[in-house]
Coordinates of N, CA, C and O in Angstrom, one line a residue:
M1 N 44.8 33.6 -3.4 CA 43.9 34.7 -3.4 C 44.6 35.8 -2.7 O 45.2 35.7 -1.7
A2 N 44.4 36.8 -3.3 CA 45.2 38.0 -2.8 C 44.3 38.8 -1.8 O 43.1 38.9 -2.0
N3 N 44.9 39.3 -0.9 CA 44.2 40.1 0.2 C 44.1 41.5 -0.3 O 45.1 42.2 -0.5
T4 N 42.9 42.0 -0.6 CA 42.7 43.3 -1.2 C 42.5 44.4 -0.2 O 42.4 45.5 -0.5
G5 N 42.5 44.1 1.1 CA 42.4 45.1 2.1 C 41.0 45.3 2.6 O 40.7 46.2 3.3
A6 N 40.1 44.5 2.1 CA 38.7 44.7 2.5 C 38.5 44.3 4.0 O 37.7 44.9 4.7
N7 N 39.3 43.3 4.4 CA 39.2 42.9 5.8 C 39.8 44.0 6.7 O 39.4 44.1 7.8
A8 N 40.8 44.7 6.2 CA 41.4 45.7 7.1 C 40.4 46.8 7.4 O 40.5 47.4 8.5
S9 N 39.5 47.2 6.5 CA 38.6 48.3 6.7 C 37.4 47.8 7.6 O 36.7 48.6 8.1
M10 N 37.3 46.5 7.8 CA 36.2 46.0 8.7 C 36.5 46.0 10.1 O 35.7 45.8 10.9
R11 N 37.7 46.3 10.5 CA 38.1 46.2 11.9 C 37.7 47.4 12.6 O 37.5 48.5 12.0
I12 N 37.4 47.3 14.0 CA 37.1 48.5 14.8 C 38.3 49.3 15.1 O 39.4 48.7 15.4
P13 N 38.2 50.6 14.9 CA 39.4 51.4 15.2 C 39.9 51.2 16.6 O 39.1 51.1 17.5
P14 N 41.1 51.2 16.9 CA 41.7 51.0 18.2 C 41.6 52.3 19.1 O 42.6 52.9 19.4
Y15 N 40.3 52.7 19.4 CA 40.2 53.9 20.2 C 40.6 53.7 21.7 O 41.0 54.7 22.4
Y16 N 40.6 52.5 22.1 CA 41.0 52.2 23.5 C 42.5 52.6 23.8 O 42.9 52.7 24.9
R17 N 43.2 52.7 22.8 CA 44.6 53.1 23.0 C 44.8 54.6 23.1 O 45.8 55.0 23.8
S18 N 43.9 55.4 22.7 CA 44.0 56.8 22.7 C 43.6 57.3 24.1 O 42.5 57.0 24.6
P19 N 44.4 58.2 24.8 CA 44.1 58.6 26.2 C 42.9 59.5 26.2 O 42.1 59.5 27.2
L20 N 42.6 60.2 25.1 CA 41.4 61.0 25.1 C 40.1 60.2 25.1 O 39.2 60.4 25.9
W21 N 40.1 59.1 24.4 CA 39.0 58.2 24.4 C 38.9 57.4 25.7 O 37.8 57.1 26.2
Q22 N 40.1 57.1 26.2 CA 40.1 56.3 27.5 C 39.4 57.2 28.6 O 38.6 56.7 29.4
R23 N 39.7 58.5 28.6 CA 39.1 59.3 29.6 C 37.6 59.5 29.4 O 36.8 59.5 30.3
F24 N 37.2 59.5 28.1 CA 35.8 59.7 27.8 C 35.0 58.4 28.3 O 34.0 58.5 28.9
F25 N 35.5 57.2 27.9 CA 34.8 56.0 28.3 C 34.9 55.8 29.9 O 33.9 55.3 30.4
A26 N 36.0 56.2 30.5 CA 36.0 56.1 32.0 C 35.0 57.1 32.6 O 34.3 56.8 33.5
G27 N 34.9 58.3 32.0 CA 33.9 59.2 32.5 C 32.5 58.8 32.3 O 31.6 58.9 33.2
V28 N 32.2 58.1 31.2 CA 30.9 57.6 30.9 C 30.6 56.5 31.9 O 29.5 56.4 32.5
A29 N 31.5 55.6 32.2 CA 31.3 54.5 33.1 C 31.1 55.0 34.5 O 30.2 54.6 35.2
I30 N 32.0 55.9 35.0 CA 31.8 56.5 36.3 C 30.5 57.3 36.4 O 29.8 57.2 37.4
G31 N 30.1 58.0 35.4 CA 28.9 58.8 35.4 C 27.7 57.9 35.5 O 26.7 58.1 36.2
A32 N 27.8 56.7 34.8 CA 26.7 55.8 34.8 C 26.5 55.2 36.2 O 25.4 55.0 36.7
V33 N 27.6 54.8 36.8 CA 27.6 54.2 38.1 C 27.0 55.3 39.1 O 26.2 54.9 40.0
I34 N 27.5 56.5 39.1 CA 27.1 57.5 40.0 C 25.6 57.8 39.7 O 24.8 57.9 40.7
S35 N 25.1 57.9 38.5 CA 23.7 58.2 38.2 C 22.8 57.1 38.7 O 21.7 57.3 39.2
W36 N 23.3 55.8 38.5 CA 22.5 54.7 39.0 C 22.4 54.7 40.5 O 21.3 54.4 41.1
C37 N 23.5 55.0 41.2 CA 23.5 55.1 42.7 C 22.6 56.2 43.1 O 21.8 56.1 44.0
L38 N 22.6 57.4 42.5 CA 21.7 58.5 42.8 C 20.3 58.1 42.5 O 19.4 58.4 43.3
F39 N 20.0 57.5 41.4 CA 18.7 57.0 41.1 C 18.1 56.1 42.1 O 17.0 56.2 42.6
F40 N 18.9 55.1 42.5 CA 18.5 54.1 43.5 C 18.2 54.8 44.8 O 17.3 54.5 45.6
Y41 N 19.1 55.7 45.2 CA 18.9 56.4 46.5 C 17.6 57.2 46.5 O 16.8 57.2 47.4
M42 N 17.4 58.0 45.4 CA 16.2 58.9 45.3 C 14.9 58.0 45.2 O 13.9 58.2 45.9
F43 N 15.0 56.9 44.4 CA 13.8 56.1 44.2 C 13.5 55.4 45.5 O 12.3 55.3 45.9
G44 N 14.5 54.8 46.2 CA 14.3 54.2 47.5 C 13.8 55.1 48.5 O 12.9 54.7 49.3
D45 N 14.3 56.4 48.6 CA 13.8 57.3 49.5 C 12.3 57.7 49.3 O 11.5 57.7 50.2
L46 N 12.0 57.9 48.0 CA 10.6 58.2 47.7 C 9.7 57.0 48.0 O 8.5 57.2 48.5
Q47 N 10.1 55.8 47.7 CA 9.3 54.6 47.9 C 9.1 54.4 49.4 O 8.0 54.0 49.9
E48 N 10.1 54.7 50.2 CA 10.0 54.6 51.7 C 9.0 55.5 52.2 O 8.2 55.2 53.0
K49 N 9.0 56.8 51.7 CA 8.0 57.8 52.1 C 6.6 57.3 51.7 O 5.6 57.5 52.5
Q50 N 6.5 56.7 50.5 CA 5.1 56.3 50.0 C 4.6 55.1 50.9 O 3.5 55.1 51.3
V51 N 5.5 54.2 51.3 CA 5.2 53.1 52.1 C 4.7 53.6 53.5 O 3.7 53.1 54.1
Q52 N 5.5 54.6 54.0 CA 5.1 55.1 55.3 C 3.7 55.8 55.3 O 2.9 55.7 56.2
L53 N 3.5 56.6 54.2 CA 2.2 57.3 54.0 C 1.1 56.3 53.9 O 0.0 56.4 54.5
I54 N 1.3 55.2 53.1 CA 0.2 54.2 53.0 C 0.0 53.5 54.3 O -1.2 53.2 54.7
Q55 N 1.0 53.2 55.0 CA 0.8 52.5 56.3 C 0.1 53.5 57.3 O -0.8 53.0 58.0
T56 N 0.4 54.7 57.3 CA -0.3 55.7 58.2 C -1.8 55.8 57.8 O -2.6 55.8 58.6
Q57 N -2.0 55.8 56.5 CA -3.4 55.9 56.0 C -4.2 54.6 56.4 O -5.3 54.7 56.8
Q58 N -3.5 53.5 56.3 CA -4.2 52.2 56.6 C -4.5 52.2 58.1 O -5.6 51.7 58.5
D59 N -3.6 52.6 58.9 CA -3.8 52.7 60.4 C -5.0 53.6 60.7 O -5.8 53.3 61.5
T60 N -5.0 54.8 60.0 CA -6.1 55.7 60.3 C -7.4 55.2 59.8 O -8.4 55.3 60.6
I61 N -7.4 54.5 58.7 CA -8.7 53.9 58.2 C -9.1 52.8 59.2 O -10.3 52.7 59.5
K62 N -8.2 52.0 59.7 CA -8.5 50.9 60.6 C -9.1 51.5 61.9 O -10.1 51.1 62.4
D63 N -8.5 52.6 62.4 CA -9.0 53.3 63.6 C -10.4 53.8 63.4 O -11.2 53.8 64.3
L64 N -10.6 54.4 62.2 CA -11.9 55.0 61.9 C -13.0 54.0 61.8 O -14.1 54.1 62.3
Y65 N -12.6 52.8 61.2 CA -13.6 51.7 61.2 C -13.9 51.2 62.6 O -15.1 50.9 62.9
E66 N -12.9 51.1 63.4 CA -13.2 50.7 64.8 C -14.1 51.7 65.5 O -15.0 51.3 66.3
E67 N -13.8 53.0 65.3 CA -14.6 54.0 65.9 C -16.1 53.9 65.4 O -17.0 54.1 66.2
V68 N -16.2 53.7 64.1 CA -17.6 53.6 63.6 C -18.3 52.4 64.2 O -19.5 52.5 64.5
D69 N -17.6 51.3 64.3 CA -18.2 50.1 64.9 C -18.7 50.4 66.4 O -19.7 50.0 66.8
I70 N -17.8 51.1 67.1 CA -18.1 51.4 68.5 C -19.3 52.3 68.5 O -20.3 52.1 69.3
W71 N -19.3 53.4 67.7 CA -20.5 54.3 67.7 C -21.8 53.6 67.3 O -22.8 53.9 67.8
Q72 N -21.7 52.7 66.3 CA -22.9 52.0 65.8 C -23.4 51.1 66.9 O -24.6 51.0 67.2
S73 N -22.5 50.4 67.6 CA -23.0 49.5 68.7 C -23.6 50.3 69.8 O -24.7 50.0 70.4
E74 N -23.0 51.5 70.2 CA -23.6 52.3 71.2 C -24.9 52.9 70.8 O -25.8 53.0 71.6
Y75 N -25.0 53.3 69.5 CA -26.2 53.8 69.0 C -27.3 52.8 69.0 O -28.5 53.1 69.4
E76 N -27.0 51.6 68.7 CA -28.1 50.5 68.8 C -28.5 50.3 70.2 O -29.7 50.1 70.5
I77 N -27.5 50.3 71.1 CA -27.9 50.1 72.5 C -28.8 51.2 73.0 O -29.8 51.0 73.7
L78 N -28.4 52.4 72.7 CA -29.2 53.6 73.1 C -30.6 53.5 72.5 O -31.6 53.9 73.1
N79 N -30.7 53.1 71.2 CA -32.0 53.0 70.6 C -32.9 52.0 71.3 O -34.1 52.2 71.5
K80 N -32.3 50.9 71.6 CA -33.1 49.8 72.3 C -33.5 50.3 73.7 O -34.7 50.1 74.1
R81 N -32.6 51.0 74.4 CA -32.9 51.5 75.7 C -34.0 52.6 75.6 O -35.0 52.6 76.4
N82 N -33.9 53.5 74.6 CA -34.9 54.5 74.4 C -36.3 53.9 74.0 O -37.3 54.4 74.3
E83 N -36.2 52.9 73.1 CA -37.4 52.3 72.7 C -38.2 51.7 73.8 O -39.4 51.7 73.9
S84 N -37.4 51.1 74.8 CA -38.1 50.5 75.9 C -38.7 51.6 76.8 O -39.6 51.3 77.6
R85 N -38.2 52.8 76.7 CA -38.8 53.9 77.6 C -39.9 54.7 76.9 O -40.3 55.7 77.5
L86 N -40.3 54.3 75.7 CA -41.3 55.1 75.0 C -42.6 55.1 75.8 O -43.0 54.0 76.3
L87 N -43.3 56.2 75.8 CA -44.5 56.3 76.5 C -45.7 56.7 75.6 O -45.5 57.3 74.6
V88 N -46.9 56.3 76.0 CA -48.0 56.6 75.2 C -48.3 58.1 75.4 O -48.4 58.5 76.6
Q89 N -48.5 58.8 74.3 CA -48.7 60.3 74.5 C -50.2 60.7 74.1 O -50.6 61.7 74.6
D90 N -50.9 59.9 73.3 CA -52.2 60.3 72.9 C -53.0 59.1 72.5 O -52.5 58.0 72.1
V91 N -54.3 59.2 72.7 CA -55.2 58.1 72.3 C -56.3 58.8 71.3 O -56.9 59.8 71.7
S92 N -56.4 58.2 70.1 CA -57.4 58.7 69.2 C -58.3 57.6 68.8 O -57.9 56.5 68.5
V93 N -59.6 57.9 68.7 CA -60.6 56.9 68.4 C -61.5 57.5 67.2 O -61.8 58.7 67.2
R94 N -61.8 56.6 66.3 CA -62.6 57.0 65.1 C -63.5 55.9 64.7 O -63.1 54.7 64.6
I95 N -64.8 56.2 64.6 CA -65.8 55.3 64.2 C -66.1 55.6 62.7 O -66.4 56.7 62.3
T96 N -66.0 54.5 61.8 CA -66.0 54.8 60.4 C -67.4 54.6 59.7 O -67.7 55.3 58.8
N97 N -68.2 53.6 60.1 CA -69.4 53.3 59.4 C -70.7 53.8 60.0 O -71.7 53.2 59.9
Y98 N -70.7 54.9 60.7 CA -71.9 55.4 61.4 C -73.0 55.9 60.4 O -74.2 55.9 60.7
K99 N -72.6 56.2 59.2 CA -73.6 56.7 58.2 C -74.5 55.6 57.8 O -75.6 55.8 57.4
K100 N -74.0 54.4 57.8 CA -74.8 53.2 57.4 C -76.1 53.1 58.3 O -77.1 52.7 57.8
Y101 N -76.0 53.5 59.6 CA -77.1 53.4 60.5 C -77.8 54.7 60.7 O -78.6 54.9 61.6
R102 N -77.4 55.7 59.9 CA -78.0 57.1 59.9 C -77.9 57.7 61.3 O -78.9 58.2 61.9
L103 N -76.7 57.6 61.9 CA -76.4 58.2 63.2 C -75.9 59.6 63.0 O -75.1 59.8 62.1
D104 N -76.2 60.5 63.9 CA -75.7 61.8 63.7 C -74.3 61.9 64.2 O -73.9 61.2 65.1
P105 N -73.5 62.8 63.6 CA -72.1 63.0 63.9 C -71.9 63.4 65.4 O -70.8 63.0 66.0
L106 N -72.8 64.1 66.0 CA -72.6 64.5 67.4 C -72.6 63.3 68.3 O -71.8 63.2 69.2
S107 N -73.6 62.4 68.1 CA -73.6 61.2 68.9 C -72.4 60.4 68.7 O -71.8 59.8 69.7
I108 N -71.9 60.2 67.5 CA -70.7 59.5 67.3 C -69.5 60.1 67.9 O -68.7 59.5 68.5
F109 N -69.5 61.5 67.9 CA -68.4 62.2 68.5 C -68.4 61.9 70.0 O -67.3 61.7 70.6
E110 N -69.6 61.9 70.6 CA -69.7 61.7 72.1 C -69.2 60.2 72.4 O -68.6 60.0 73.4
V111 N -69.6 59.3 71.6 CA -69.1 57.9 71.8 C -67.6 57.8 71.7 O -66.9 57.2 72.5
E112 N -67.1 58.5 70.6 CA -65.6 58.5 70.5 C -64.9 59.1 71.7 O -63.9 58.6 72.2
Q113 N -65.5 60.2 72.2 CA -64.9 60.9 73.4 C -65.0 60.0 74.6 O -64.1 60.0 75.4
S114 N -66.1 59.3 74.7 CA -66.3 58.4 75.9 C -65.2 57.3 75.8 O -64.6 57.0 76.9
I115 N -65.0 56.7 74.7 CA -64.0 55.6 74.6 C -62.6 56.2 74.8 O -61.8 55.6 75.5
Q116 N -62.4 57.4 74.3 CA -61.1 58.0 74.5 C -60.8 58.3 75.9 O -59.7 58.2 76.5
K117 N -61.9 58.7 76.6 CA -61.8 59.0 78.1 C -61.5 57.7 78.9 O -60.7 57.7 79.8
D118 N -62.1 56.6 78.4 CA -61.9 55.3 79.1 C -60.4 54.9 79.0 O -59.9 54.3 79.9
F119 N -59.8 55.2 77.9 CA -58.4 54.8 77.7 C -57.4 56.0 77.9 O -56.2 55.8 77.7
S120 N -57.9 57.1 78.5 CA -57.0 58.2 78.8 C -56.0 57.8 79.9 O -54.9 58.4 80.1
S121 N -56.3 56.8 80.7 CA -55.4 56.4 81.8 C -54.1 55.7 81.2 O -53.2 55.6 81.9
L122 N -54.2 55.4 79.9 CA -53.0 54.8 79.2 C -51.9 55.9 78.9 O -50.8 55.5 78.7
I123 N -52.3 57.1 78.9 CA -51.4 58.2 78.5 C -50.3 58.3 79.6 O -50.6 58.3 80.8
G124 N -49.1 58.2 79.2 CA -48.0 58.3 80.1 C -47.5 56.9 80.5 O -46.5 56.8 81.3
K125 N -48.2 55.9 80.1 CA -47.8 54.5 80.4 C -46.7 54.0 79.5 O -46.5 54.5 78.4
D126 N -45.9 53.0 79.9 CA -44.9 52.4 79.1 C -45.5 51.7 77.9 O -46.4 51.0 78.1
L127 N -44.9 52.0 76.8 CA -45.5 51.4 75.5 C -45.4 49.9 75.5 O -46.3 49.2 75.1
E128 N -44.4 49.3 76.1 CA -44.3 47.9 76.1 C -45.4 47.3 77.0 O -46.0 46.3 76.6
G129 N -45.7 47.9 78.1 CA -46.7 47.4 79.0 C -48.1 47.5 78.4 O -48.9 46.6 78.5
V130 N -48.3 48.6 77.6 CA -49.6 48.8 77.0 C -49.8 47.7 75.9 O -50.8 47.2 75.7
S131 N -48.7 47.5 75.1 CA -48.8 46.5 74.0 C -49.0 45.1 74.5 O -49.7 44.3 73.9
K132 N -48.5 44.8 75.7 CA -48.8 43.5 76.3 C -50.2 43.3 76.7 O -50.8 42.2 76.7
G133 N -50.9 44.4 77.1 CA -52.3 44.4 77.5 C -53.3 44.7 76.3 O -54.4 45.1 76.5
K134 N -52.8 44.4 75.1 CA -53.6 44.7 73.9 C -54.9 43.9 73.9 O -55.9 44.5 73.5
E135 N -54.9 42.7 74.3 CA -56.1 41.9 74.3 C -57.1 42.4 75.2 O -58.3 42.4 75.0
L136 N -56.7 42.9 76.4 CA -57.6 43.5 77.3 C -58.2 44.8 76.7 O -59.4 45.0 76.9
L137 N -57.5 45.6 76.0 CA -58.0 46.7 75.3 C -59.1 46.3 74.3 O -60.2 46.9 74.3
K138 N -58.8 45.3 73.5 CA -59.7 44.8 72.5 C -61.0 44.4 73.2 O -62.1 44.7 72.7
R139 N -60.9 43.6 74.3 CA -62.1 43.1 75.0 C -62.9 44.2 75.6 O -64.2 44.2 75.5
A140 N -62.3 45.2 76.1 CA -63.0 46.4 76.7 C -63.8 47.1 75.6 O -64.9 47.6 75.9
I141 N -63.2 47.2 74.4 CA -64.0 47.9 73.3 C -65.1 47.0 72.8 O -66.2 47.5 72.6
I142 N -64.8 45.7 72.6 CA -65.9 44.9 72.0 C -67.0 44.7 73.0 O -68.2 44.6 72.6
N143 N -66.8 44.6 74.3 CA -67.8 44.4 75.3 C -68.6 45.7 75.7 O -69.5 45.6 76.4
K144 N -68.2 46.8 75.1 CA -68.9 48.0 75.4 C -70.2 48.1 74.7 O -70.3 47.9 73.5
D145 N -71.3 48.3 75.5 CA -72.6 48.4 74.9 C -73.0 49.9 74.8 O -72.9 50.6 75.7
I146 N -73.4 50.3 73.6 CA -73.7 51.7 73.3 C -75.2 51.8 73.0 O -75.7 51.1 72.2
K147 N -75.8 52.8 73.6 CA -77.2 53.0 73.3 C -77.3 54.4 72.7 O -77.0 55.4 73.3
L148 N -77.8 54.4 71.4 CA -78.0 55.7 70.7 C -79.4 55.6 70.1 O -79.8 54.6 69.4
N149 N -80.2 56.7 70.3 CA -81.5 56.8 69.7 C -82.4 55.6 70.1 O -83.1 55.0 69.2
S150 N -82.3 55.1 71.3 CA -83.1 54.0 71.8 C -82.8 52.7 71.1 O -83.6 51.8 71.1
R151 N -81.6 52.6 70.5 CA -81.2 51.3 70.0 C -79.8 51.0 70.6 O -79.0 51.8 70.9
H152 N -79.5 49.7 70.6 CA -78.3 49.2 71.2 C -77.3 48.9 70.0 O -77.7 48.2 69.1
Y153 N -76.1 49.3 70.2 CA -75.0 49.0 69.2 C -73.8 48.4 69.9 O -73.6 48.6 71.1
Q154 N -73.0 47.7 69.1 CA -71.8 47.2 69.6 C -70.7 47.6 68.7 O -70.9 47.8 67.5
L155 N -69.4 47.7 69.2 CA -68.3 48.2 68.4 C -67.4 47.0 68.0 O -67.2 46.0 68.8
D156 N -66.9 47.0 66.8 CA -65.9 46.1 66.4 C -64.6 46.8 66.0 O -64.7 47.9 65.5
I157 N -63.5 46.2 66.3 CA -62.2 46.9 66.0 C -61.8 46.6 64.6 O -61.7 45.4 64.1
K158 N -61.7 47.6 63.8 CA -61.2 47.5 62.4 C -59.7 47.6 62.4 O -59.0 46.8 61.7
E159 N -59.1 48.5 63.2 CA -57.7 48.6 63.2 C -57.3 49.2 64.6 O -57.9 50.1 65.1
L160 N -56.2 48.6 65.1 CA -55.6 49.1 66.4 C -54.1 49.2 66.2 O -53.4 48.3 66.0
V161 N -53.7 50.5 66.3 CA -52.2 50.8 66.2 C -51.7 51.3 67.6 O -52.2 52.3 68.1
I162 N -50.8 50.5 68.1 CA -50.2 50.9 69.4 C -48.8 51.4 69.2 O -47.9 50.6 68.9
Y163 N -48.6 52.6 69.4 CA -47.3 53.2 69.4 C -47.4 54.4 70.4 O -48.2 54.4 71.3
T164 N -46.6 55.5 70.2 CA -46.7 56.6 71.1 C -48.0 57.2 71.0 O -48.5 57.8 72.0
N165 N -48.7 57.1 69.9 CA -50.1 57.5 69.7 C -50.9 56.3 69.5 O -50.7 55.6 68.4
I166 N -51.8 56.0 70.3 CA -52.7 54.8 70.1 C -53.8 55.2 69.2 O -54.6 56.2 69.5
E167 N -54.0 54.6 68.1 CA -55.0 54.9 67.1 C -56.0 53.7 67.0 O -55.5 52.6 66.7
I168 N -57.2 54.0 67.3 CA -58.3 52.9 67.3 C -59.3 53.3 66.2 O -59.9 54.3 66.3
E169 N -59.4 52.4 65.2 CA -60.4 52.6 64.2 C -61.5 51.5 64.4 O -61.2 50.3 64.4
L170 N -62.8 52.0 64.6 CA -63.9 51.1 65.0 C -65.0 51.1 63.9 O -65.1 52.1 63.2
T171 N -65.7 50.0 63.9 CA -67.0 50.0 63.2 C -68.1 49.7 64.2 O -67.8 49.1 65.2
I172 N -69.2 50.2 63.8 CA -70.4 50.0 64.7 C -71.4 49.1 64.1 O -71.5 49.1 62.9
R173 N -72.0 48.3 64.9 CA -73.1 47.4 64.3 C -74.2 47.3 65.3 O -74.0 47.4 66.6
Q174 N -75.4 47.1 64.8 CA -76.6 47.1 65.6 C -76.8 45.7 66.2 O -76.6 44.7 65.5
L175 N -77.3 45.7 67.4 CA -77.6 44.4 68.1 C -79.0 43.9 67.8 O -79.9 44.6 67.5

């Protein structure tokens, strides 16, 4: 079989022997090494700055969370302390079913004022102490005998709210 020269054209040209191509390939190799070194330096520097920024932010967030916890615990302590210092500021009394017995509003107003006057000594007292004496308040109201239009009536407590304003809602019934 004769060699037709097809194999000769398949070979890679010998550029590595030419000084011009040798300089080109050397420049490409050196440029690649320099660019990789520059890339790693810049990337590493930027990453280091990002890590420092993230660490600073995490420390700041941690400090802020600790501050919030301190403020919340102090706030809760102050609320409990202030709640224990709350005082009664007003006493209001209301009788609801007086129309059932055809009682005039003036008489009912006078009864409400009388009860309010009885409990006016509670104004300025500690709320905790007043709430502990709640049963005594209830008994004082229930045992109160009221005489209106030559008839005797007794009061029943419908609702009793004890806070800075004591609200007493009463019903009246005939004896």
